Structures are given as structure tokens and as C-alpha cells.
Tab-separated table of C-alpha atoms in Angstrom:
chain	number	residue	atom	x	y	z
L	23	MET	CA	-15.563	-33.366	-46.414
L	24	ARG	CA	-11.912	-32.265	-45.017
L	25	SER	CA	-10.749	-33.463	-41.840
L	26	ARG	CA	-8.269	-30.696	-39.963
L	27	ARG	CA	-5.648	-32.456	-38.151
L	28	ILE	CA	-3.458	-30.531	-34.880
L	29	ARG	CA	-0.157	-30.799	-36.147
L	30	PRO	CA	1.990	-32.245	-32.893
L	31	PHE	CA	3.631	-28.884	-32.093
L	32	ALA	CA	0.288	-26.689	-32.438
L	33	ALA	CA	-1.473	-29.241	-29.873
L	34	ARG	CA	2.185	-29.221	-27.986
L	35	VAL	CA	1.480	-25.312	-27.754
L	36	LEU	CA	-2.118	-25.201	-27.015
L	37	LEU	CA	-1.689	-27.764	-23.951
L	38	GLY	CA	1.096	-25.579	-22.889
L	39	GLY	CA	-0.747	-22.618	-22.475
L	40	ALA	CA	-3.580	-24.473	-21.228
L	41	LEU	CA	-1.927	-25.850	-18.623
L	42	SER	CA	-0.039	-22.593	-17.398
L	43	VAL	CA	-3.553	-20.643	-17.221
L	44	ALA	CA	-4.740	-23.637	-14.835
L	45	ALA	CA	-1.412	-23.289	-12.828
L	46	CYS	CA	-2.439	-19.642	-11.955
L	47	VAL	CA	-5.541	-20.440	-10.836
L	48	SER	CA	-5.681	-22.605	-7.696
L	49	PRO	CA	-9.213	-24.652	-7.531
L	50	ASN	CA	-9.138	-23.602	-3.513
L	51	ASP	CA	-8.756	-19.533	-4.850
L	52	LEU	CA	-10.378	-18.849	-7.812
L	53	MET	CA	-11.140	-15.321	-6.770
L	54	ASP	CA	-7.032	-14.884	-6.558
L	55	ARG	CA	-7.332	-13.450	-3.032
L	56	LYS	CA	-3.251	-14.174	-3.086
L	57	GLY	CA	-2.547	-12.780	-5.871
L	58	SER	CA	-4.685	-9.889	-4.815
L	59	LEU	CA	-2.783	-9.933	-1.587
L	60	GLU	CA	0.587	-10.049	-3.053
L	61	GLU	CA	-0.010	-6.677	-5.223
L	62	SER	CA	-1.643	-4.806	-2.046
L	63	GLN	CA	1.000	-5.781	0.046
L	64	LEU	CA	4.216	-4.825	-2.866
L	65	ARG	CA	2.381	-1.414	-2.868
L	66	TYR	CA	1.702	-0.232	0.250
L	67	THR	CA	5.291	-1.481	1.551
L	68	GLN	CA	7.115	0.221	-2.087
L	69	LEU	CA	4.875	3.518	-0.431
L	70	VAL	CA	6.277	3.667	3.308
L	71	ARG	CA	9.253	2.747	1.462
L	72	TRP	CA	9.152	5.969	-0.267
L	73	GLY	CA	7.266	8.046	2.292
L	74	GLU	CA	4.531	8.021	0.600
L	75	LEU	CA	2.357	8.066	3.546
L	76	GLU	CA	-1.212	9.597	2.486
L	77	LYS	CA	-1.005	7.284	-0.786
L	78	ALA	CA	0.071	4.323	1.512
L	79	SER	CA	-2.911	5.219	3.758
L	80	ALA	CA	-5.548	3.993	1.892
L	81	TYR	CA	-4.455	0.054	2.567
L	82	VAL	CA	-4.341	0.711	6.286
L	83	ASP	CA	-7.377	-0.151	8.325
L	84	PRO	CA	-9.672	3.033	8.743
L	85	GLU	CA	-9.478	2.699	13.027
L	86	LEU	CA	-5.562	3.295	12.565
L	87	ARG	CA	-5.263	5.613	9.674
L	88	ASP	CA	-5.280	8.560	11.540
L	89	ASP	CA	-2.467	7.285	13.720
L	90	PHE	CA	-0.478	6.039	10.538
L	91	ARG	CA	-0.950	9.533	8.571
L	92	SER	CA	0.330	11.418	12.189
L	93	HIS	CA	3.844	9.731	11.373
L	94	ALA	CA	3.857	11.494	8.041
L	95	ALA	CA	6.165	14.264	9.911
L	96	ALA	CA	8.827	11.732	10.469
L	97	PHE	CA	9.563	10.586	7.030
L	98	GLU	CA	11.143	14.392	6.667
L	99	THR	CA	14.133	12.968	9.123
L	100	ILE	CA	14.150	9.384	8.005
L	101	ARG	CA	14.859	7.271	4.883
L	102	ILE	CA	13.846	3.456	4.288
L	103	THR	CA	16.662	2.330	1.855
L	104	ASP	CA	15.221	-0.778	1.134
L	105	TYR	CA	13.047	-3.964	2.074
L	106	GLU	CA	12.814	-7.208	2.184
L	107	ILE	CA	9.078	-9.304	2.032
L	108	GLY	CA	9.196	-12.819	3.919
L	109	ASP	CA	7.056	-15.538	3.213
L	110	ILE	CA	2.899	-14.888	3.522
L	111	ALA	CA	1.213	-17.161	5.830
L	112	TYR	CA	-2.175	-17.550	5.017
L	113	ASP	CA	-4.882	-18.281	7.398
L	114	ASP	CA	-7.147	-21.370	6.501
L	115	GLY	CA	-10.172	-19.438	4.872
L	116	LEU	CA	-7.847	-16.885	2.672
L	117	ALA	CA	-9.584	-13.834	4.854
L	118	SER	CA	-6.219	-12.766	6.498
L	119	ALA	CA	-2.422	-13.186	6.427
L	120	THR	CA	0.503	-12.319	8.122
L	121	VAL	CA	3.745	-10.825	6.234
L	122	GLU	CA	6.902	-10.396	7.905
L	123	VAL	CA	8.647	-7.572	6.320
L	124	THR	CA	12.140	-5.856	6.974
L	125	TYR	CA	13.149	-2.309	6.268
L	126	ARG	CA	16.587	-0.685	6.330
L	127	GLY	CA	16.385	2.673	6.777
L	128	TYR	CA	18.516	5.630	8.344
L	129	VAL	CA	18.049	9.140	10.161
L	130	LEU	CA	19.244	11.730	7.970
L	131	THR	CA	21.753	13.199	10.387
L	132	ALA	CA	22.830	9.608	11.624
L	133	LEU	CA	23.590	7.930	8.534
L	134	VAL	CA	23.310	4.767	10.233
L	135	GLU	CA	21.563	2.540	8.198
L	136	ARG	CA	19.548	-0.290	10.740
L	137	PRO	CA	16.970	-2.756	10.006
L	138	ILE	CA	13.513	-2.746	10.679
L	139	ARG	CA	11.240	-5.755	11.157
L	140	GLU	CA	7.980	-5.289	10.708
L	141	THR	CA	4.677	-7.502	11.127
L	142	GLN	CA	2.216	-6.427	9.252
L	143	ARG	CA	-1.250	-7.844	9.863
L	144	TRP	CA	-3.715	-8.317	6.256
L	145	TYR	CA	-7.097	-8.914	6.404
L	146	ARG	CA	-10.290	-8.892	3.834
L	147	GLU	CA	-12.529	-5.901	3.942
L	148	GLY	CA	-15.999	-7.457	3.183
L	149	GLY	CA	-14.435	-10.224	1.221
L	150	SER	CA	-12.633	-7.774	-1.712
L	151	ASN	CA	-9.994	-5.335	-0.377
L	152	TRP	CA	-6.755	-6.061	1.789
L	153	LEU	CA	-6.552	-3.726	4.623
L	154	VAL	CA	-3.064	-3.840	7.194
L	155	ARG	CA	-2.724	-3.573	10.691
L	156	THR	CA	0.198	-1.926	11.213
L	157	GLU	CA	2.225	0.035	13.392
L	158	ILE	CA	3.721	2.665	11.072
L	159	GLY	CA	5.499	4.054	14.656
L	160	GLY	CA	7.453	0.917	15.534
L	161	VAL	CA	9.135	1.376	11.938
L	162	VAL	CA	9.773	5.018	12.728
L	163	ASP	CA	11.390	4.455	15.946
L	164	GLY	CA	13.029	1.887	14.541
L	165	VAL	CA	14.977	3.522	12.248
L	166	ARG	CA	15.674	6.139	14.751
L	167	GLY	CA	17.400	3.754	16.724
L	168	VAL	CA	14.619	4.176	19.559
L	169	SER	CA	13.295	0.697	21.240
L	170	ARG	CA	9.934	0.444	22.338
């Protein structure tokens, strides 16, 4: 009977791969809630940046969706040029999180770019999907230069 021996290089590759996979999944977050929030939050912020409020509304708390959608017309006269996503602060149970986002935008008639800071409060709906409680009106007003 012939014994098989793993060569040193192959052993390092296998070990490195196993460690990489283990590093991606935290023992405290086996369902990858952090990863799913980061994806949802990024997609939502990108949709807002491009003025796609109807699509972005899928990520908004159902109680706030109608109000959120009511600001869609404002995106005909304003543009978000960029955004910066700050650190995500998770609660202890990974059931909710807060994200500071800074948008940069302008009104088409003024062409003066302004930074607008939004605090997004995310929570898990029934333990699965992430939803945001947002104040999109504050973003619109900030771009327009109106203080609340």
C-alpha cells in the first residue's frame, strides 16, 4: 500500500485557503449579518445617489416608504454627485446598526455642491432583510441649501 504525502507547498495552499474562509465568517456572526447589511446599505446608497428612489424604497421601512417616495420629484432638480460611507456601528445582537453617510450634491440651477450628512438607522426585518429608517427629506433639503 502506498501512502500519500502532501507536499509542503500544497499543505501551505490548503492551510491558507482554510484560514481565508475562516476569517470571512465570524463565530459571532455565522449568518453573515454584517456582510448582508453592508451589501444592502451600499445598494441603497447607490440607488439614492442615482435618484432611483422607487428601487431604493425596497430598502426603506414600510411605514416610511410613502413619504420616501414622495421626494422622487425633487430628484428631477437635484443631483447627488458622490457619497462617503462612514463606519457602521452595530448593536450587540447585530439586529440593528447606524451608518453615517455624507452625500455631495447640487441643485441644477445653482451648480453649488454641498455636503449633506445623513444618519441611516438600519434594522433587521423579522431576522432576515435589512431595512433603513431614513430622512430622505433632510438630504433633499440639504442639497437645496435649506436647513431644517
